[in-house]
PDB file of C-alpha atoms and ligand atoms in Angstrom:
ATOM      1  CA  MET W   7      -0.087  -0.051  -0.042  1.00 98.00           C
ATOM      2  CA  ALA W   8       1.811   2.570  -1.631  1.00 98.00           C
ATOM      3  CA  GLY W   9       1.153   6.518  -0.505  1.00 98.00           C
ATOM      4  CA  ASN W  10       2.286   9.206  -3.363  1.00 98.00           C
ATOM      5  CA  TRP W  11       2.314  12.768  -2.208  1.00 98.00           C
ATOM      6  CA  LYS W  12       2.833  14.541  -4.967  1.00 98.00           C
ATOM      7  CA  MET W  13       4.037  17.994  -3.943  1.00 98.00           C
ATOM      8  CA  TYR W  14       1.923  18.505  -0.780  1.00 98.00           C
ATOM      9  CA  LYS W  15       3.681  18.916   2.432  1.00 98.00           C
ATOM     10  CA  THR W  16       6.612  20.520   3.870  1.00 98.00           C
ATOM     11  CA  PRO W  17       8.929  18.894   6.428  1.00 98.00           C
ATOM     12  CA  GLN W  18       7.240  20.197   9.414  1.00 98.00           C
ATOM     13  CA  GLU W  19       3.348  19.132   8.232  1.00 98.00           C
ATOM     14  CA  THR W  20       5.583  15.560   7.262  1.00 98.00           C
ATOM     15  CA  ALA W  21       6.581  14.749  10.833  1.00 98.00           C
ATOM     16  CA  THR W  22       3.519  16.306  11.850  1.00 98.00           C
ATOM     17  CA  PHE W  23       1.713  13.863   9.986  1.00 98.00           C
ATOM     18  CA  PHE W  24       4.139  10.745  10.985  1.00 98.00           C
ATOM     19  CA  GLU W  25       3.496  11.712  14.649  1.00 98.00           C
ATOM     20  CA  ARG W  26      -0.021  10.480  13.504  1.00 98.00           C
ATOM     21  CA  PHE W  27       0.285   8.147  11.271  1.00 98.00           C
ATOM     22  CA  THR W  28       3.112   5.996  13.328  1.00 97.00           C
ATOM     23  CA  PRO W  29       1.452   4.687  15.903  1.00 96.00           C
ATOM     24  CA  LEU W  30      -1.508   3.945  13.896  1.00 96.00           C
ATOM     25  CA  ALA W  31       0.405   1.229  11.350  1.00 96.00           C
ATOM     26  CA  GLN W  32       2.402  -0.186  14.227  1.00 92.00           C
ATOM     27  CA  GLY W  33       2.644  -3.552  13.811  1.00 89.00           C
ATOM     28  CA  TRP W  34       0.828  -3.735  11.021  1.00 90.00           C
ATOM     29  CA  GLU W  35       2.678  -6.807   9.082  1.00 88.00           C
ATOM     30  CA  LYS W  36      -0.091  -8.173   6.673  1.00 91.00           C
ATOM     31  CA  CYS W  37       1.524  -5.546   3.519  1.00 94.00           C
ATOM     32  CA  ASP W  38       4.235  -3.698   2.984  1.00 96.00           C
ATOM     33  CA  ILE W  39       3.436  -0.027   3.791  1.00 98.00           C
ATOM     34  CA  ALA W  40       5.375   3.190   1.611  1.00 98.00           C
ATOM     35  CA  PHE W  41       5.144   6.848   1.012  1.00 98.00           C
ATOM     36  CA  PHE W  42       6.194   8.706  -1.383  1.00 98.00           C
ATOM     37  CA  PRO W  43       7.000  12.282  -0.208  1.00 98.00           C
ATOM     38  CA  PRO W  44       8.200  15.224  -2.358  1.00 98.00           C
ATOM     39  CA  ALA W  45      12.552  15.117  -1.755  1.00 98.00           C
ATOM     40  CA  ILE W  46      13.206  17.548   0.326  1.00 98.00           C
ATOM     41  CA  ASP W  47      11.091  15.467   3.016  1.00 98.00           C
ATOM     42  CA  ILE W  48      12.699  12.330   2.739  1.00 98.00           C
ATOM     43  CA  PRO W  49      14.884  12.798   5.556  1.00 98.00           C
ATOM     44  CA  GLU W  50      12.350  14.006   7.715  1.00 98.00           C
ATOM     45  CA  ALA W  51      10.289  11.729   6.848  1.00 98.00           C
ATOM     46  CA  VAL W  52      13.174   8.556   7.176  1.00 98.00           C
ATOM     47  CA  ALA W  53      13.686   9.885  10.639  1.00 98.00           C
ATOM     48  CA  ALA W  54      10.212   9.966  11.633  1.00 98.00           C
ATOM     49  CA  THR W  55       9.967   6.696  10.102  1.00 97.00           C
ATOM     50  CA  ARG W  56      13.405   4.469  11.689  1.00 96.00           C
ATOM     51  CA  GLY W  57      12.742   1.430  13.059  1.00 94.00           C
ATOM     52  CA  THR W  58       9.006   0.905  12.343  1.00 95.00           C
ATOM     53  CA  ASN W  59       7.196  -1.080   9.056  1.00 92.00           C
ATOM     54  CA  ILE W  60       6.912   2.110   6.638  1.00 97.00           C
ATOM     55  CA  GLY W  61       9.041   2.592   3.786  1.00 98.00           C
ATOM     56  CA  ILE W  62      10.214   6.400   1.942  1.00 98.00           C
ATOM     57  CA  GLY W  63      10.488   6.436  -1.605  1.00 98.00           C
ATOM     58  CA  GLY W  64      11.276   8.847  -3.466  1.00 98.00           C
ATOM     59  CA  GLN W  65       8.936  10.239  -6.629  1.00 98.00           C
ATOM     60  CA  ASN W  66      10.894  10.342  -9.181  1.00 98.00           C
ATOM     61  CA  ILE W  67      15.204  10.017 -10.353  1.00 98.00           C
ATOM     62  CA  TYR W  68      17.753  10.804 -13.071  1.00 98.00           C
ATOM     63  CA  TRP W  69      19.346   7.586 -14.594  1.00 98.00           C
ATOM     64  CA  SER W  70      22.739   9.608 -14.191  1.00 98.00           C
ATOM     65  CA  LYS W  71      24.738   9.337 -10.932  1.00 96.00           C
ATOM     66  CA  GLU W  72      25.485  12.498 -11.167  1.00 97.00           C
ATOM     67  CA  GLY W  73      26.157  15.712 -12.772  1.00 98.00           C
ATOM     68  CA  ALA W  74      24.808  18.761 -14.965  1.00 98.00           C
ATOM     69  CA  PHE W  75      20.789  17.984 -15.018  1.00 98.00           C
ATOM     70  CA  THR W  76      19.804  20.982 -12.826  1.00 98.00           C
ATOM     71  CA  GLY W  77      16.869  20.199 -10.991  1.00 96.00           C
ATOM     72  CA  GLU W  78      17.282  15.993 -10.402  1.00 97.00           C
ATOM     73  CA  ILE W  79      18.622  13.694  -8.111  1.00 98.00           C
ATOM     74  CA  SER W  80      20.064  10.401  -8.802  1.00 98.00           C
ATOM     75  CA  ALA W  81      18.916   6.564  -7.477  1.00 98.00           C
ATOM     76  CA  ASP W  82      21.899   6.909  -5.216  1.00 98.00           C
ATOM     77  CA  MET W  83      21.339  10.427  -3.809  1.00 98.00           C
ATOM     78  CA  LEU W  84      18.320   8.845  -3.032  1.00 98.00           C
ATOM     79  CA  VAL W  85      19.615   5.823  -1.306  1.00 98.00           C
ATOM     80  CA  ALA W  86      22.434   8.076   0.767  1.00 98.00           C
ATOM     81  CA  ALA W  87      18.673   9.643   2.277  1.00 98.00           C
ATOM     82  CA  GLY W  88      17.706   6.884   3.413  1.00 98.00           C
ATOM     83  CA  ALA W  89      14.730   5.521   0.753  1.00 98.00           C
ATOM     84  CA  THR W  90      13.891   2.259  -0.102  1.00 98.00           C
ATOM     85  CA  TRP W  91      11.670   2.761  -2.993  1.00 98.00           C
ATOM     86  CA  VAL W  92      11.390   5.091  -5.867  1.00 98.00           C
ATOM     87  CA  LEU W  93       8.200   5.280  -8.236  1.00 98.00           C
ATOM     88  CA  ILE W  94       9.055   5.914 -12.180  1.00 98.00           C
ATOM     89  CA  GLY W  95       6.860   6.614 -14.671  1.00 98.00           C
ATOM     90  CA  HIS W  96       3.894   8.381 -12.872  1.00 98.00           C
ATOM     91  CA  SER W  97       1.657   9.707 -15.367  1.00 98.00           C
ATOM     92  CA  GLU W  98       1.914  13.363 -14.366  1.00 98.00           C
ATOM     93  CA  ARG W  99       5.911  12.619 -15.522  1.00 98.00           C
ATOM     94  CA  ARG W 100       4.756  11.653 -18.759  1.00 97.00           C
ATOM     95  CA  HIS W 101       2.256  14.003 -19.227  1.00 96.00           C
ATOM     96  CA  VAL W 102       2.036  16.586 -16.797  1.00 97.00           C
ATOM     97  CA  VAL W 103       5.368  18.127 -15.567  1.00 95.00           C
ATOM     98  CA  ALA W 104       8.000  16.546 -17.683  1.00 95.00           C
ATOM     99  CA  SER W 105       7.357  14.359 -21.122  1.00 96.00           C
ATOM    100  CA  GLU W 106       9.166  11.154 -19.383  1.00 97.00           C
ATOM    101  CA  THR W 107       8.363   8.142 -22.435  1.00 98.00           C
ATOM    102  CA  ASP W 108       8.932   4.504 -22.078  1.00 98.00           C
ATOM    103  CA  ALA W 109      12.855   5.162 -22.790  1.00 98.00           C
ATOM    104  CA  ASP W 110      13.047   7.148 -20.018  1.00 98.00           C
ATOM    105  CA  VAL W 111      10.775   4.789 -17.783  1.00 98.00           C
ATOM    106  CA  LEU W 112      13.831   2.005 -18.732  1.00 98.00           C
ATOM    107  CA  LYS W 113      16.659   3.951 -18.286  1.00 98.00           C
ATOM    108  CA  LYS W 114      15.110   5.279 -14.024  1.00 98.00           C
ATOM    109  CA  THR W 115      13.992   2.012 -13.483  1.00 98.00           C
ATOM    110  CA  GLN W 116      17.573   0.467 -13.979  1.00 98.00           C
ATOM    111  CA  ALA W 117      19.208   2.976 -12.546  1.00 98.00           C
ATOM    112  CA  ALA W 118      16.831   2.537  -9.454  1.00 98.00           C
ATOM    113  CA  LEU W 119      17.814  -1.186  -9.829  1.00 98.00           C
ATOM    114  CA  SER W 120      21.132  -0.581  -9.849  1.00 98.00           C
ATOM    115  CA  ALA W 121      21.269   1.419  -6.579  1.00 98.00           C
ATOM    116  CA  GLY W 122      19.324  -1.155  -4.358  1.00 98.00           C
ATOM    117  CA  LEU W 123      15.765   0.910  -4.584  1.00 98.00           C
ATOM    118  CA  LYS W 124      12.683  -0.659  -5.198  1.00 98.00           C
ATOM    119  CA  PRO W 125      10.990   0.466  -8.398  1.00 98.00           C
ATOM    120  CA  ILE W 126       7.546   1.280  -8.378  1.00 98.00           C
ATOM    121  CA  VAL W 127       6.741   1.200 -12.474  1.00 98.00           C
ATOM    122  CA  CYS W 128       3.642   3.411 -13.341  1.00 98.00           C
ATOM    123  CA  VAL W 129       1.191   2.364 -16.639  1.00 98.00           C
ATOM    124  CA  GLY W 130      -2.225   3.456 -17.693  1.00 98.00           C
ATOM    125  CA  GLU W 131      -3.660   5.049 -20.251  1.00 98.00           C
ATOM    126  CA  LYS W 132      -5.116   8.499 -21.004  1.00 97.00           C
ATOM    127  CA  LEU W 133      -9.028   9.422 -21.617  1.00 97.00           C
ATOM    128  CA  ASP W 134      -9.045   9.771 -25.006  1.00 97.00           C
ATOM    129  CA  GLU W 135      -6.863   6.162 -25.116  1.00 98.00           C
ATOM    130  CA  HIS W 136      -9.975   4.688 -22.522  1.00 98.00           C
ATOM    131  CA  LYS W 137     -12.490   6.135 -24.643  1.00 97.00           C
ATOM    132  CA  ALA W 138     -11.132   5.037 -28.287  1.00 98.00           C
ATOM    133  CA  GLY W 139     -10.585   1.428 -26.812  1.00 97.00           C
ATOM    134  CA  LYS W 140      -7.024   1.169 -26.716  1.00 98.00           C
ATOM    135  CA  THR W 141      -5.662   0.359 -23.207  1.00 98.00           C
ATOM    136  CA  ASN W 142      -4.641  -3.110 -24.176  1.00 98.00           C
ATOM    137  CA  GLU W 143      -2.910  -1.430 -26.930  1.00 98.00           C
ATOM    138  CA  VAL W 144      -1.142   1.134 -24.575  1.00 98.00           C
ATOM    139  CA  LEU W 145      -0.193  -1.191 -21.500  1.00 98.00           C
ATOM    140  CA  VAL W 146       1.585  -3.737 -24.116  1.00 98.00           C
ATOM    141  CA  LYS W 147       3.467  -1.099 -25.350  1.00 98.00           C
ATOM    142  CA  GLN W 148       4.905   0.654 -22.295  1.00 98.00           C
ATOM    143  CA  PHE W 149       5.031  -2.319 -20.819  1.00 98.00           C
ATOM    144  CA  ALA W 150       7.612  -3.880 -24.079  1.00 98.00           C
ATOM    145  CA  ALA W 151       9.721  -0.539 -24.040  1.00 98.00           C
ATOM    146  CA  GLY W 152       9.431   0.584 -20.596  1.00 97.00           C
ATOM    147  CA  VAL W 153       9.377  -3.161 -18.360  1.00 98.00           C
ATOM    148  CA  ALA W 154      10.875  -5.978 -21.178  1.00 98.00           C
ATOM    149  CA  GLY W 155      14.240  -4.633 -21.675  1.00 98.00           C
ATOM    150  CA  LEU W 156      15.161  -5.278 -17.690  1.00 98.00           C
ATOM    151  CA  THR W 157      16.946  -8.915 -17.104  1.00 98.00           C
ATOM    152  CA  GLU W 158      15.145 -11.509 -15.488  1.00 97.00           C
ATOM    153  CA  GLU W 159      16.332 -10.863 -12.344  1.00 97.00           C
ATOM    154  CA  GLN W 160      15.775  -6.754 -11.813  1.00 98.00           C
ATOM    155  CA  PHE W 161      12.121  -7.918 -13.450  1.00 98.00           C
ATOM    156  CA  LYS W 162      11.692  -9.879 -10.020  1.00 97.00           C
ATOM    157  CA  GLU W 163      12.487  -6.626  -7.913  1.00 98.00           C
ATOM    158  CA  VAL W 164       9.902  -4.807  -9.882  1.00 98.00           C
ATOM    159  CA  VAL W 165       6.661  -3.654  -8.484  1.00 98.00           C
ATOM    160  CA  ILE W 166       4.401  -1.966 -11.175  1.00 98.00           C
ATOM    161  CA  ALA W 167       1.392   0.324 -10.880  1.00 98.00           C
ATOM    162  CA  TYR W 168      -2.019   0.333 -13.009  1.00 98.00           C
ATOM    163  CA  GLU W 169      -3.026   3.794 -12.926  1.00 98.00           C
ATOM    164  CA  PRO W 170      -5.579   4.976 -15.628  1.00 98.00           C
ATOM    165  CA  VAL W 171      -4.708   8.876 -15.887  1.00 98.00           C
ATOM    166  CA  TRP W 172      -8.750   9.301 -16.715  1.00 98.00           C
ATOM    167  CA  ALA W 173      -8.782   8.007 -12.551  1.00 98.00           C
ATOM    168  CA  ILE W 174      -5.941   9.697 -11.098  1.00 97.00           C
ATOM    169  CA  GLY W 175      -7.511  12.444  -8.384  1.00 96.00           C
ATOM    170  CA  THR W 176     -10.418  12.708 -10.401  1.00 97.00           C
ATOM    171  CA  GLY W 177     -13.271  10.568  -7.977  1.00 95.00           C
ATOM    172  CA  GLN W 178     -13.480   8.605 -11.481  1.00 96.00           C
ATOM    173  CA  THR W 179     -12.421   5.178  -9.708  1.00 97.00           C
ATOM    174  CA  ALA W 180     -11.412   2.547 -12.450  1.00 97.00           C
ATOM    175  CA  THR W 181     -14.387  -0.360 -12.110  1.00 98.00           C
ATOM    176  CA  PRO W 182     -13.070  -3.055 -10.116  1.00 98.00           C
ATOM    177  CA  GLU W 183     -13.574  -5.243 -13.450  1.00 98.00           C
ATOM    178  CA  ILE W 184     -11.831  -2.932 -15.067  1.00 98.00           C
ATOM    179  CA  ALA W 185      -8.300  -2.381 -13.144  1.00 98.00           C
ATOM    180  CA  ALA W 186      -8.885  -6.178 -13.022  1.00 98.00           C
ATOM    181  CA  GLY W 187      -8.237  -6.450 -16.805  1.00 98.00           C
ATOM    182  CA  ALA W 188      -5.637  -4.454 -16.555  1.00 98.00           C
ATOM    183  CA  HIS W 189      -4.251  -5.913 -14.063  1.00 98.00           C
ATOM    184  CA  ARG W 190      -4.659  -9.322 -16.096  1.00 98.00           C
ATOM    185  CA  LEU W 191      -3.157  -7.711 -19.236  1.00 98.00           C
ATOM    186  CA  ILE W 192       0.337  -6.820 -17.394  1.00 98.00           C
ATOM    187  CA  ARG W 193       0.721 -10.595 -15.936  1.00 98.00           C
ATOM    188  CA  GLN W 194       0.458 -11.870 -19.263  1.00 98.00           C
ATOM    189  CA  GLU W 195       2.930  -9.576 -21.102  1.00 98.00           C
ATOM    190  CA  ALA W 196       5.707 -10.394 -17.829  1.00 98.00           C
ATOM    191  CA  GLU W 197       4.561 -13.756 -18.743  1.00 98.00           C
ATOM    192  CA  LYS W 198       5.659 -13.768 -22.101  1.00 98.00           C
ATOM    193  CA  ARG W 199       8.566 -11.824 -21.369  1.00 98.00           C
ATOM    194  CA  PHE W 200       9.515 -13.510 -18.338  1.00 98.00           C
ATOM    195  CA  GLY W 201       7.772 -16.685 -17.409  1.00 98.00           C
ATOM    196  CA  SER W 202       4.965 -18.077 -15.297  1.00 98.00           C
ATOM    197  CA  ASP W 203       6.648 -17.880 -12.045  1.00 98.00           C
ATOM    198  CA  ALA W 204       7.846 -14.388 -11.928  1.00 98.00           C
ATOM    199  CA  ALA W 205       4.349 -13.065 -13.525  1.00 98.00           C
ATOM    200  CA  GLN W 206       2.850 -14.601 -10.358  1.00 97.00           C
ATOM    201  CA  GLN W 207       5.200 -13.278  -8.305  1.00 98.00           C
ATOM    202  CA  LEU W 208       4.993  -9.767  -9.573  1.00 98.00           C
ATOM    203  CA  ARG W 209       3.155  -7.256  -7.092  1.00 98.00           C
ATOM    204  CA  ILE W 210       0.540  -4.879  -8.971  1.00 98.00           C
ATOM    205  CA  LEU W 211      -1.141  -1.829  -7.519  1.00 98.00           C
ATOM    206  CA  TYR W 212      -4.113  -0.151  -9.006  1.00 98.00           C
ATOM    207  CA  GLY W 213      -4.119   3.428  -8.619  1.00 98.00           C
ATOM    208  CA  GLY W 214      -6.757   6.357  -9.406  1.00 98.00           C
ATOM    209  CA  SER W 215      -9.011   8.027  -6.742  1.00 98.00           C
ATOM    210  CA  VAL W 216      -8.648   5.393  -3.963  1.00 98.00           C
ATOM    211  CA  LYS W 217     -10.484   6.167  -1.089  1.00 98.00           C
ATOM    212  CA  PRO W 218     -11.225   4.935   1.847  1.00 98.00           C
ATOM    213  CA  ASP W 219     -14.801   3.423   1.076  1.00 97.00           C
ATOM    214  CA  ASN W 220     -14.096   1.992  -2.588  1.00 98.00           C
ATOM    215  CA  ILE W 221     -10.887  -0.032  -1.248  1.00 98.00           C
ATOM    216  CA  GLN W 222     -12.629  -3.067  -0.248  1.00 98.00           C
ATOM    217  CA  GLY W 223     -14.125  -3.605  -3.562  1.00 98.00           C
ATOM    218  CA  LEU W 224     -11.097  -2.982  -5.612  1.00 98.00           C
ATOM    219  CA  MET W 225      -9.155  -5.036  -3.429  1.00 98.00           C
ATOM    220  CA  LYS W 226     -11.968  -8.515  -3.881  1.00 97.00           C
ATOM    221  CA  GLU W 227     -10.444  -9.105  -7.178  1.00 98.00           C
ATOM    222  CA  ASP W 228      -7.327 -11.510  -7.122  1.00 97.00           C
ATOM    223  CA  GLN W 229      -5.677  -9.453  -9.294  1.00 97.00           C
ATOM    224  CA  LEU W 230      -4.725  -6.454  -7.084  1.00 98.00           C
ATOM    225  CA  ASP W 231      -1.814  -6.723  -4.871  1.00 98.00           C
ATOM    226  CA  GLY W 232      -2.205  -3.604  -3.331  1.00 98.00           C
ATOM    227  CA  THR W 233      -2.810   0.189  -4.492  1.00 98.00           C
ATOM    228  CA  LEU W 234      -1.067   3.740  -4.956  1.00 98.00           C
ATOM    229  CA  VAL W 235      -2.983   5.933  -3.065  1.00 98.00           C
ATOM    230  CA  GLY W 236      -2.637   9.490  -4.241  1.00 98.00           C
ATOM    231  CA  GLY W 237      -4.772  12.329  -2.127  1.00 98.00           C
ATOM    232  CA  ALA W 238      -6.350  10.040   0.248  1.00 98.00           C
ATOM    233  CA  SER W 239      -2.954   9.267   1.358  1.00 98.00           C
ATOM    234  CA  LEU W 240      -2.535  12.805   2.890  1.00 98.00           C
ATOM    235  CA  ASP W 241      -4.649  12.641   5.844  1.00 98.00           C
ATOM    236  CA  PRO W 242      -3.138   9.882   8.166  1.00 98.00           C
ATOM    237  CA  ASP W 243      -6.271   8.727   9.297  1.00 98.00           C
ATOM    238  CA  SER W 244      -7.441   8.409   5.671  1.00 98.00           C
ATOM    239  CA  PHE W 245      -4.855   6.268   4.312  1.00 98.00           C
ATOM    240  CA  ILE W 246      -4.658   3.734   7.417  1.00 98.00           C
ATOM    241  CA  LYS W 247      -8.417   3.137   7.032  1.00 98.00           C
ATOM    242  CA  ILE W 248      -7.447   2.184   3.172  1.00 98.00           C
ATOM    243  CA  VAL W 249      -4.642   0.040   4.627  1.00 97.00           C
ATOM    244  CA  HIS W 250      -6.884  -1.823   6.942  1.00 96.00           C
ATOM    245  CA  GLY W 251      -9.392  -1.891   4.523  1.00 95.00           C
ATOM    246  CA  ALA W 252      -7.281  -3.420   2.096  1.00 94.00           C
TER     247      ALA W 252
HETATM  248  C1  LIG U 329      -1.234   8.860  -7.686  1.00 72.38           C
HETATM  249  O1  LIG U 329      -1.105  10.316  -7.629  1.00 72.38           O
HETATM  250  O2  LIG U 329      -1.036   7.928  -8.011  1.00 72.38           O
HETATM  251  C2  LIG U 329      -3.206   8.978  -7.402  1.00 72.38           C
HETATM  252  C3  LIG U 329      -3.219   8.061  -7.781  1.00 72.38           C
HETATM  253  O3  LIG U 329      -3.710  10.195  -7.402  1.00 72.38           O
HETATM  254  P1  LIG U 329      -5.024   9.966  -6.507  1.00 72.38           P
HETATM  255  O4  LIG U 329      -5.511   8.722  -5.414  1.00 72.38           O
HETATM  256  O5  LIG U 329      -5.714  11.080  -5.628  1.00 72.38           O
HETATM  257  O6  LIG U 329      -6.182  10.010  -7.291  1.00 72.38           O
END
């Protein structure tokens, strides 16, 4: 169960969040829990969650180790700050703040894995693609260009998040059936490239307007291994309800 904070919360607000959330999650071992705060909040989040079952990750990395790349951070820098996870290819990076391509996603995922970070690779179709019935086509292409180039060893460490762009921040959650169908397709692509064991073990999260009141319906689908939550992860009481609901 992952929480993407996008561009919300200062370091002080991060500390306040975990003062409330950490006791609520204490001893919870039924799933992994990870938060993805803005980069500037990572040291605060790592300090606040040390010794707990909560992991911290970055929202993005650049694939080089260091260099003249103003505004970017490397995988090694995230590791040095105490992060263990990273989001790769979130739709807001693909379509809003940067024009990240599937080739970029592959390079970033490889860089994350080389540094020892666990990547959550985000895929998903836009509204026009959804309406045109192109979801499968988009997912196959994103998997082929963004993930299939990994080695079998690397793939074992990867989590995929299916996030239909039309469902992110819109309140229009995909139905459990739509989400499960997309997850099934991604798993099939994983099986073709990496074999059936790897495909069965692959964790696929659903993301897009997940809330406390729709988590149970979604998680009833066997295909869903967890969720990536944006807006509803900003409030500790709301996110713990989602964790418990799942
Ligand atoms: C996200 O940011 O990945 C996301 C799914 O956002 P929301 O839950 O707000 O739709």
